Amino acid sequence: MIADVSKSDKIVVEKSTVPVKTAEAIEKILTHNSKGINYQILSNPEFLAEGTAIEDLFKPDRVLIGGRETPEGRKAVQALKDVYAHWVPEDRILTTNLWSAELSKLAANAFLAQRISSVNAISALCEATGANVTEVAYAVGKDTRIGPKFLNASVGFGGSCFQKDILNLVYICECNGLPEVANYWKQVIKINDYQKSRFVNRVVSSMFNTVAGKKIAVLGFAFKKDTGDTRETPAIDVCKGLLGDKAQISIYDPQVTEDQIQRDLAMNKFDWDHPMHLQPTSPTAVKQVSCVWDAYEATKGAHGLCILTEWDEFKTLDYQKIFDNMQKPAFVFDGRNIVDPEKLREIGFIVYSIGKPLDAWLKDMPAVA
Ligand SMILES: NC(=O)C1=CN([C@@H]2O[C@H](COP(=O)(O)OP(=O)(O)OC[C@H]3O[C@@H](n4cnc5c(N)ncnc54)[C@H](O)[C@@H]3O)[C@@H](O)[C@H]2O)C=CC1
Ligand SMILES: O=C(O)[C@H]1O[C@H](OP(=O)(O)OP(=O)(O)OC[C@H]2O[C@@H](n3ccc(=O)[nH]c3=O)[C@H](O)[C@@H]2O)[C@H](O)[C@@H](O)[C@@H]1O
């Protein structure tokens, strides 16, 4: 398409996260259709995160531009650098060769996801030993070589990119004859899957080894707060796990629509990556799932409540009111460590917080149902 409409030399910029060597494929296609026009392909991966996109755009940690190491390539890199120089300090604009730029984006996402899987792996050990994952993460993160960010234990990471990008990295390693490296990165996803099923097991085993016919309130469905995006959200796996044991689920998320939730729960794994026009227009509603527009409504008459997204409003709910309207014993399973377990225990809840010392009730129950 670019070749069809171009009338003068062009710089083509890759912003998407792509397999290493994609620029080469683009270059070949454009060159073969060029009609005498010259193209320079640059890799300029996007590092913004959802929920903080504008801030990330205005104040990026770094901007990365990769290009061909030829005079024309360097000129194209400089042209794009000049655009960013309008608002990004020069020392934050990094220039590299094309393949380094493409690979750096995959590597950055893999490192970020690896940190979460690392702290989540430690959270399982904390529960087994009486350590507190928040204290451990704080102590570990105080080492300036490690740093404090991205060490929040959770029910698992989600979002459209981490899993996709790691699988991309794994595929590239396998294609390049590096199975050991591929297996190393695969483990980050395996731990993420383990964390989600571990959470479901905790819910089921705590509630007398079954949630069949029990009402479970789910607070939060988006993959993180401040977005309505549900792609690869851990809530999908947790809800499917609970539905597998025949729970009745009542979901409240401030941003996600009922239609989206039903669509997500009706879809097979990885179908999220299919364009909307290939998805069923009216998916069969999952009958045991209801979606409500209020946390109090979701928890009314519930046997247990699961917090799956760290929305700020969940921190300030009236948990006494929630407790009064729930079945007893009333359970809270905090998949984001946003509530104070001690305060909730004082109210009367049985509380499970990821990676925190278990209360007496949970200690007596097997970790796996
Ligand atoms: N969403 C985010 O916060 C960030 C996304 N990225 C990267 O940006 C890219 C786009 O991400 P999103 O906008 O979130 O995805 P998206 O799913 O909203 O948009 C992707 C678009 O590509 C189209 N598409 C998919 N396969 C195609 C194909 N084979 N041929 C032509 N078009 C195709 C889809 O129909 C869709 O319109 C991805 O590579 C992602 O990794 C990078 C940083 C942040
Ligand atoms: O390539 C992309 O699309 C983007 O992917 C991530 O951004 P995003 O997925 O929007 O959100 P994150 O803030 O990274 O969170 C991802 C997941 O990890 C979880 N998470 C994050 C941090 C943490 O400490 N613990 C944790 O469980 C979040 O809840 C969420 O489910 C990266 O942070 C961006 O730099 C990158 O540009």
XYZ file of C-alpha atoms and ligand atoms in Angstrom:
450
model
C 0.000 0.000 0.000
C 2.830 2.421 0.887
C 4.519 1.503 -2.404
C 1.263 2.090 -4.314
C 0.877 5.686 -3.159
C 4.468 6.874 -2.669
C 5.680 9.513 -5.106
C 8.950 10.408 -3.324
C 11.542 8.722 -1.089
C 10.078 7.614 2.233
C 11.075 6.702 5.782
C 8.894 3.874 7.101
C 8.791 3.587 10.896
C 7.891 0.382 12.731
C 6.127 1.292 15.988
C 4.559 -2.110 16.674
C 6.373 -4.845 18.571
C 7.564 -7.222 15.879
C 9.759 -10.301 15.459
C 13.434 -9.461 14.882
C 14.124 -9.027 11.161
C 10.659 -7.720 10.322
C 12.288 -4.559 8.961
C 14.106 -6.754 6.460
C 10.811 -8.238 5.230
C 9.249 -4.757 4.921
C 12.337 -3.523 3.118
C 12.228 -6.402 0.613
C 8.535 -5.940 -0.162
C 8.864 -2.192 -0.627
C 12.052 -2.440 -2.678
C 10.481 -4.981 -5.039
C 7.516 -2.661 -5.593
C 9.481 0.573 -5.461
C 9.187 2.091 -8.963
C 12.487 3.890 -8.343
C 11.577 5.218 -4.911
C 14.013 4.683 -1.988
C 12.760 3.476 1.359
C 14.494 3.548 4.717
C 12.937 1.329 7.368
C 13.393 2.361 10.980
C 12.522 0.460 14.135
C 11.117 2.790 16.791
C 9.350 0.506 19.282
C 6.613 1.921 21.476
C 7.209 1.563 25.233
C 4.025 3.140 26.608
C 1.874 1.254 29.098
C -1.918 1.344 29.174
C -3.363 3.753 31.695
C -0.260 5.982 31.583
C 0.050 6.432 27.806
C 0.144 10.240 27.696
C 2.601 10.529 30.575
C 4.808 7.885 28.938
C 4.662 9.770 25.639
C 5.667 13.108 27.156
C 8.233 11.759 29.610
C 9.634 8.519 28.214
C 12.478 6.715 30.029
C 14.009 6.435 26.588
C 13.178 6.575 22.899
C 14.814 3.901 20.793
C 15.512 4.315 17.088
C 17.171 1.603 15.023
C 18.214 1.980 11.400
C 20.531 0.698 8.733
C 24.212 1.488 9.339
C 24.566 3.199 5.962
C 24.736 6.940 5.187
C 21.069 6.863 4.083
C 20.105 4.840 7.157
C 21.905 7.259 9.510
C 20.214 10.209 7.805
C 16.791 8.630 8.331
C 17.581 7.941 12.012
C 18.627 11.562 12.450
C 15.393 12.782 10.826
C 13.277 10.824 13.335
C 15.574 11.849 16.192
C 14.934 15.496 15.276
C 11.187 14.916 15.651
C 11.563 13.509 19.181
C 14.136 16.164 20.126
C 11.233 18.662 20.282
C 10.255 17.255 23.683
C 12.649 14.439 24.675
C 16.117 15.259 26.104
C 18.830 14.109 23.715
C 20.472 11.712 26.181
C 17.212 9.762 26.301
C 17.124 9.148 22.559
C 19.067 5.979 21.863
C 20.116 4.963 18.392
C 21.094 1.412 17.474
C 21.160 -0.910 14.532
C 17.789 -2.186 13.294
C 17.946 -5.622 14.895
C 18.986 -4.293 18.302
C 15.985 -1.949 18.328
C 13.541 -4.701 17.330
C 14.999 -7.134 19.862
C 15.259 -4.575 22.693
C 11.498 -4.141 22.780
C 10.901 -7.888 23.056
C 13.655 -8.166 25.658
C 12.277 -5.248 27.716
C 8.812 -6.806 27.917
C 10.310 -10.209 28.693
C 12.405 -8.715 31.548
C 9.364 -6.892 32.963
C 7.221 -10.023 32.857
C 10.088 -12.033 34.325
C 10.188 -9.742 37.360
C 6.497 -10.387 37.977
C 6.891 -14.151 37.582
C 9.897 -14.024 39.899
C 8.020 -12.229 42.673
C 4.965 -14.427 42.085
C 7.119 -17.549 42.395
C 8.451 -16.175 45.685
C 4.860 -15.441 46.796
C 4.089 -19.173 46.721
C 7.122 -19.835 48.895
C 6.101 -17.016 51.263
C 2.733 -18.667 51.812
C 4.456 -21.965 52.552
C 6.949 -20.476 55.005
C 5.172 -17.596 56.756
C 7.210 -14.888 55.008
C 5.389 -11.821 53.661
C 5.947 -11.167 49.949
C 5.478 -7.395 50.344
C 8.274 -7.286 52.908
C 10.483 -9.565 50.818
C 9.901 -7.524 47.627
C 10.634 -4.296 49.503
C 13.859 -5.690 50.948
C 14.945 -7.104 47.584
C 14.013 -3.931 45.684
C 16.056 -1.740 48.058
C 19.151 -3.112 46.335
C 19.777 -0.390 43.772
C 20.945 -3.036 41.306
C 17.449 -4.539 41.422
C 15.234 -1.512 42.100
C 11.742 -1.309 43.622
C 9.463 -1.156 40.576
C 7.421 -3.974 39.087
C 7.729 -6.240 42.102
C 4.066 -6.365 43.131
C 2.951 -9.946 43.572
C -0.379 -10.550 41.873
C -2.793 -13.150 40.586
C -0.719 -12.969 37.380
C 0.193 -10.530 34.665
C -2.166 -9.903 31.777
C -2.490 -7.545 28.859
C -2.115 -8.010 25.164
C 1.674 -7.814 25.076
C 3.676 -9.673 27.712
C 2.578 -13.175 26.794
C 2.532 -12.474 23.062
C 5.991 -10.915 23.132
C 7.524 -13.700 25.195
C 6.011 -16.288 22.852
C 7.476 -14.246 20.001
C 10.899 -14.359 21.699
C 10.551 -18.097 22.320
C 9.689 -18.683 18.658
C 12.680 -16.653 17.470
C 14.988 -18.588 19.810
C 13.651 -21.892 18.530
C 14.030 -20.785 14.909
C 17.627 -19.843 15.665
C 18.433 -23.224 17.210
C 18.456 -21.995 20.817
C 16.047 -24.367 22.653
C 17.645 -23.747 26.074
C 17.090 -20.009 25.756
C 13.546 -20.617 24.492
C 12.785 -22.829 27.506
C 14.167 -20.243 29.907
C 11.675 -17.611 28.696
C 8.788 -20.104 28.432
C 9.108 -20.603 32.170
C 8.013 -16.978 32.759
C 4.656 -17.825 31.163
C 4.418 -21.174 32.951
C 4.813 -19.463 36.341
C 2.160 -16.933 35.308
C -0.250 -19.752 34.455
C 0.682 -21.513 37.698
C -0.078 -18.362 39.689
C -3.581 -18.110 38.213
C -4.421 -21.762 38.842
C -2.862 -21.564 42.319
C -5.277 -18.721 43.085
C -8.278 -20.732 41.878
C -7.119 -23.703 43.948
C -6.896 -21.515 47.037
C -10.459 -20.298 46.524
C -11.839 -23.782 46.021
C -9.867 -25.489 48.770
C -10.654 -22.759 51.324
C -14.361 -23.059 50.650
C -14.649 -26.696 51.718
C -13.150 -28.023 48.482
C -15.957 -26.894 46.241
C -17.548 -23.729 44.922
C -20.334 -25.573 43.091
C -23.557 -23.556 43.358
C -21.839 -20.890 45.516
C -21.977 -17.236 44.610
C -18.518 -15.757 44.080
C -18.245 -11.999 43.589
C -15.457 -10.900 41.260
C -14.289 -7.327 41.695
C -12.320 -6.197 38.657
C -12.034 -7.842 35.272
C -9.607 -5.545 33.357
C -5.969 -6.681 33.190
C -4.925 -3.633 35.253
C -6.566 -0.547 36.724
C -7.403 2.570 34.702
C -8.170 0.643 31.527
C -11.151 -1.272 30.194
C -8.836 -3.624 28.287
C -9.417 -7.297 29.051
C -6.967 -8.887 26.655
C -5.245 -11.793 28.440
C -6.568 -10.540 31.773
C -5.950 -13.082 34.564
C -9.643 -12.646 35.439
C -10.545 -14.763 32.396
C -8.567 -17.767 33.652
C -9.701 -17.324 37.243
C -13.380 -17.057 36.255
C -13.079 -20.027 33.918
C -11.446 -22.028 36.707
C -14.284 -21.182 39.107
C -16.902 -21.874 36.443
C -15.211 -25.234 35.869
C -16.232 -26.102 39.457
C -19.745 -24.752 38.760
C -19.590 -21.500 40.741
C -22.146 -18.740 40.191
C -20.126 -15.608 39.424
C -21.187 -12.012 39.830
C -18.719 -9.580 38.248
C -18.242 -5.862 38.736
C -15.650 -3.811 36.872
C -15.919 -0.005 36.585
C -14.832 -0.011 32.915
C -15.559 -3.364 31.316
C -18.950 -3.997 29.719
C -21.037 -7.120 30.223
C -20.845 -7.849 26.505
C -17.037 -7.851 26.661
C -16.980 -10.104 29.731
C -19.368 -12.599 28.127
C -17.326 -12.527 24.931
C -14.084 -13.150 26.859
C -15.515 -16.009 28.869
C -17.003 -17.645 25.782
C -13.758 -17.427 23.796
C -11.015 -20.003 23.554
C -7.514 -19.082 24.709
C -5.698 -16.920 22.145
C -8.919 -16.072 20.254
C -8.565 -12.558 21.710
C -5.937 -11.971 19.098
C -8.473 -12.429 16.327
C -9.736 -9.195 14.825
C -13.188 -8.185 16.101
C -14.845 -8.909 12.766
C -13.877 -12.582 13.089
C -15.351 -12.889 16.586
C -18.923 -14.070 17.110
C -21.266 -11.056 17.092
C -23.548 -12.471 19.743
C -21.563 -14.958 21.790
C -23.520 -17.478 23.811
C -23.867 -15.935 27.248
C -22.295 -17.964 30.024
C -25.354 -18.567 32.201
C -23.598 -18.837 35.565
C -22.137 -15.339 35.080
C -23.921 -12.105 35.853
C -22.448 -8.637 35.495
C -23.505 -5.824 37.780
C -22.593 -2.156 38.008
C -21.865 -1.950 41.715
C -19.458 -3.766 44.070
C -22.158 -4.006 46.793
C -24.597 -5.629 44.384
C -21.930 -8.103 43.250
C -21.145 -9.149 46.812
C -24.752 -9.322 48.100
C -25.433 -12.885 49.283
C -22.008 -14.042 48.060
C -20.026 -16.785 49.795
C -16.700 -15.381 48.674
C -15.222 -12.355 46.979
C -12.188 -12.232 44.679
C -10.330 -8.992 43.913
C -8.763 -9.414 40.495
C -7.953 -5.826 39.420
C -6.349 -3.179 41.650
C -8.965 -0.461 41.009
C -8.523 2.329 43.591
C -12.226 2.277 44.488
C -11.872 -1.275 45.852
C -9.513 0.028 48.550
C -12.161 2.253 50.088
C -15.262 0.058 49.917
C -17.353 -0.304 53.077
C -16.199 -3.844 53.866
C -18.325 -3.989 57.022
C -21.423 -3.454 54.853
C -20.168 -6.066 52.406
C -19.538 -8.542 55.237
C -23.005 -7.974 56.695
C -24.610 -8.830 53.342
C -22.526 -11.927 52.580
C -23.054 -15.580 53.516
C -20.948 -16.796 56.465
C -18.193 -17.746 56.707
C -17.366 -14.849 54.356
C -14.164 -15.135 52.343
C -11.999 -12.475 50.677
C -9.370 -13.581 48.163
C -7.212 -10.574 47.315
C -5.367 -11.220 44.043
C -3.790 -7.756 44.057
C -2.874 -7.190 47.699
C -4.874 -3.974 47.945
C -6.885 -4.569 51.117
C -5.535 -4.641 54.668
C -5.982 -8.302 55.689
C -5.839 -7.513 59.412
C -8.660 -4.954 59.196
C -10.801 -7.384 57.226
C -10.088 -10.172 59.695
C -11.237 -7.877 62.505
C -14.547 -7.486 60.657
C -14.859 -11.271 60.511
C -13.690 -12.181 57.017
C -11.451 -15.133 56.269
C -8.775 -13.465 54.157
C -6.325 -14.786 51.612
C -3.794 -12.266 50.260
C -1.217 -13.382 47.687
C 2.104 -14.222 49.355
C 1.030 -13.056 52.842
C 1.039 -15.148 56.028
C -2.026 -17.397 55.929
C -4.736 -17.104 58.531
C -5.560 -20.093 60.682
C -8.453 -21.221 58.501
C -6.336 -21.402 55.344
C -3.463 -23.122 57.120
C -5.741 -26.038 57.917
C -6.863 -26.376 54.290
C -4.781 -28.054 51.575
C -3.283 -25.525 49.102
C -4.665 -27.599 46.240
C -8.301 -28.688 46.140
N -1.517 -1.540 23.535
C -0.406 -1.036 24.037
O -0.400 -0.450 25.134
C 0.897 -1.151 23.314
C 0.986 -1.860 22.137
N 2.205 -1.985 21.508
C 2.330 -2.720 20.258
O 1.606 -2.011 19.256
C 1.000 -2.946 18.350
C -0.479 -2.701 18.280
O -1.023 -2.890 19.573
P -2.546 -2.556 19.877
O -2.883 -1.250 19.246
O -2.742 -2.715 21.349
O -3.278 -3.757 19.141
P -4.734 -3.811 18.496
O -5.118 -5.247 18.523
O -5.636 -2.805 19.118
O -4.470 -3.373 17.009
C -3.802 -4.215 16.120
C -4.413 -3.997 14.745
O -3.696 -4.808 13.818
C -4.637 -5.457 12.957
N -4.011 -6.692 12.476
C -3.781 -7.809 13.177
N -3.215 -8.742 12.385
C -3.076 -8.181 11.179
C -2.554 -8.637 9.950
N -2.048 -9.852 9.826
N -2.561 -7.778 8.898
C -3.047 -6.536 9.032
N -3.559 -6.039 10.162
C -3.574 -6.862 11.212
C -5.841 -5.704 13.832
O -7.007 -5.875 13.064
C -5.878 -4.412 14.661
O -6.608 -3.391 14.031
C 1.385 -4.342 18.858
O 2.535 -4.790 18.187
C 1.695 -4.105 20.317
O 2.604 -5.056 20.808
C 3.324 -1.409 22.015
C 3.277 -0.692 23.163
C 2.067 -0.494 23.899
O 4.378 -3.554 24.853
C 3.426 -3.155 25.488
O 2.263 -3.245 25.126
C 3.618 -2.543 26.842
O 3.498 -3.646 27.789
C 3.561 -3.262 29.157
O 2.499 -2.337 29.462
P 1.006 -2.826 29.797
O 0.830 -4.243 29.373
O 0.090 -1.799 29.252
O 0.857 -2.747 31.385
P 1.842 -3.054 32.617
O 1.755 -1.931 33.554
O 3.193 -3.444 32.154
O 1.147 -4.298 33.318
C 1.095 -5.567 32.693
C 0.529 -6.591 33.664
O 1.435 -6.869 34.713
C 0.778 -6.754 35.965
N 1.758 -6.327 36.986
C 2.516 -5.226 36.794
C 3.448 -4.832 37.717
C 3.625 -5.579 38.884
O 4.473 -5.283 39.761
N 2.856 -6.681 39.063
C 1.918 -7.081 38.130
O 1.252 -8.116 38.331
C -0.326 -5.740 35.717
O -1.341 -5.845 36.685
C -0.766 -6.151 34.330
O -1.663 -7.238 34.393
C 4.895 -2.534 29.407
O 4.913 -2.045 30.763
C 5.083 -1.355 28.445
O 6.368 -0.766 28.637
C 4.976 -1.891 27.007
O 5.111 -0.837 26.078
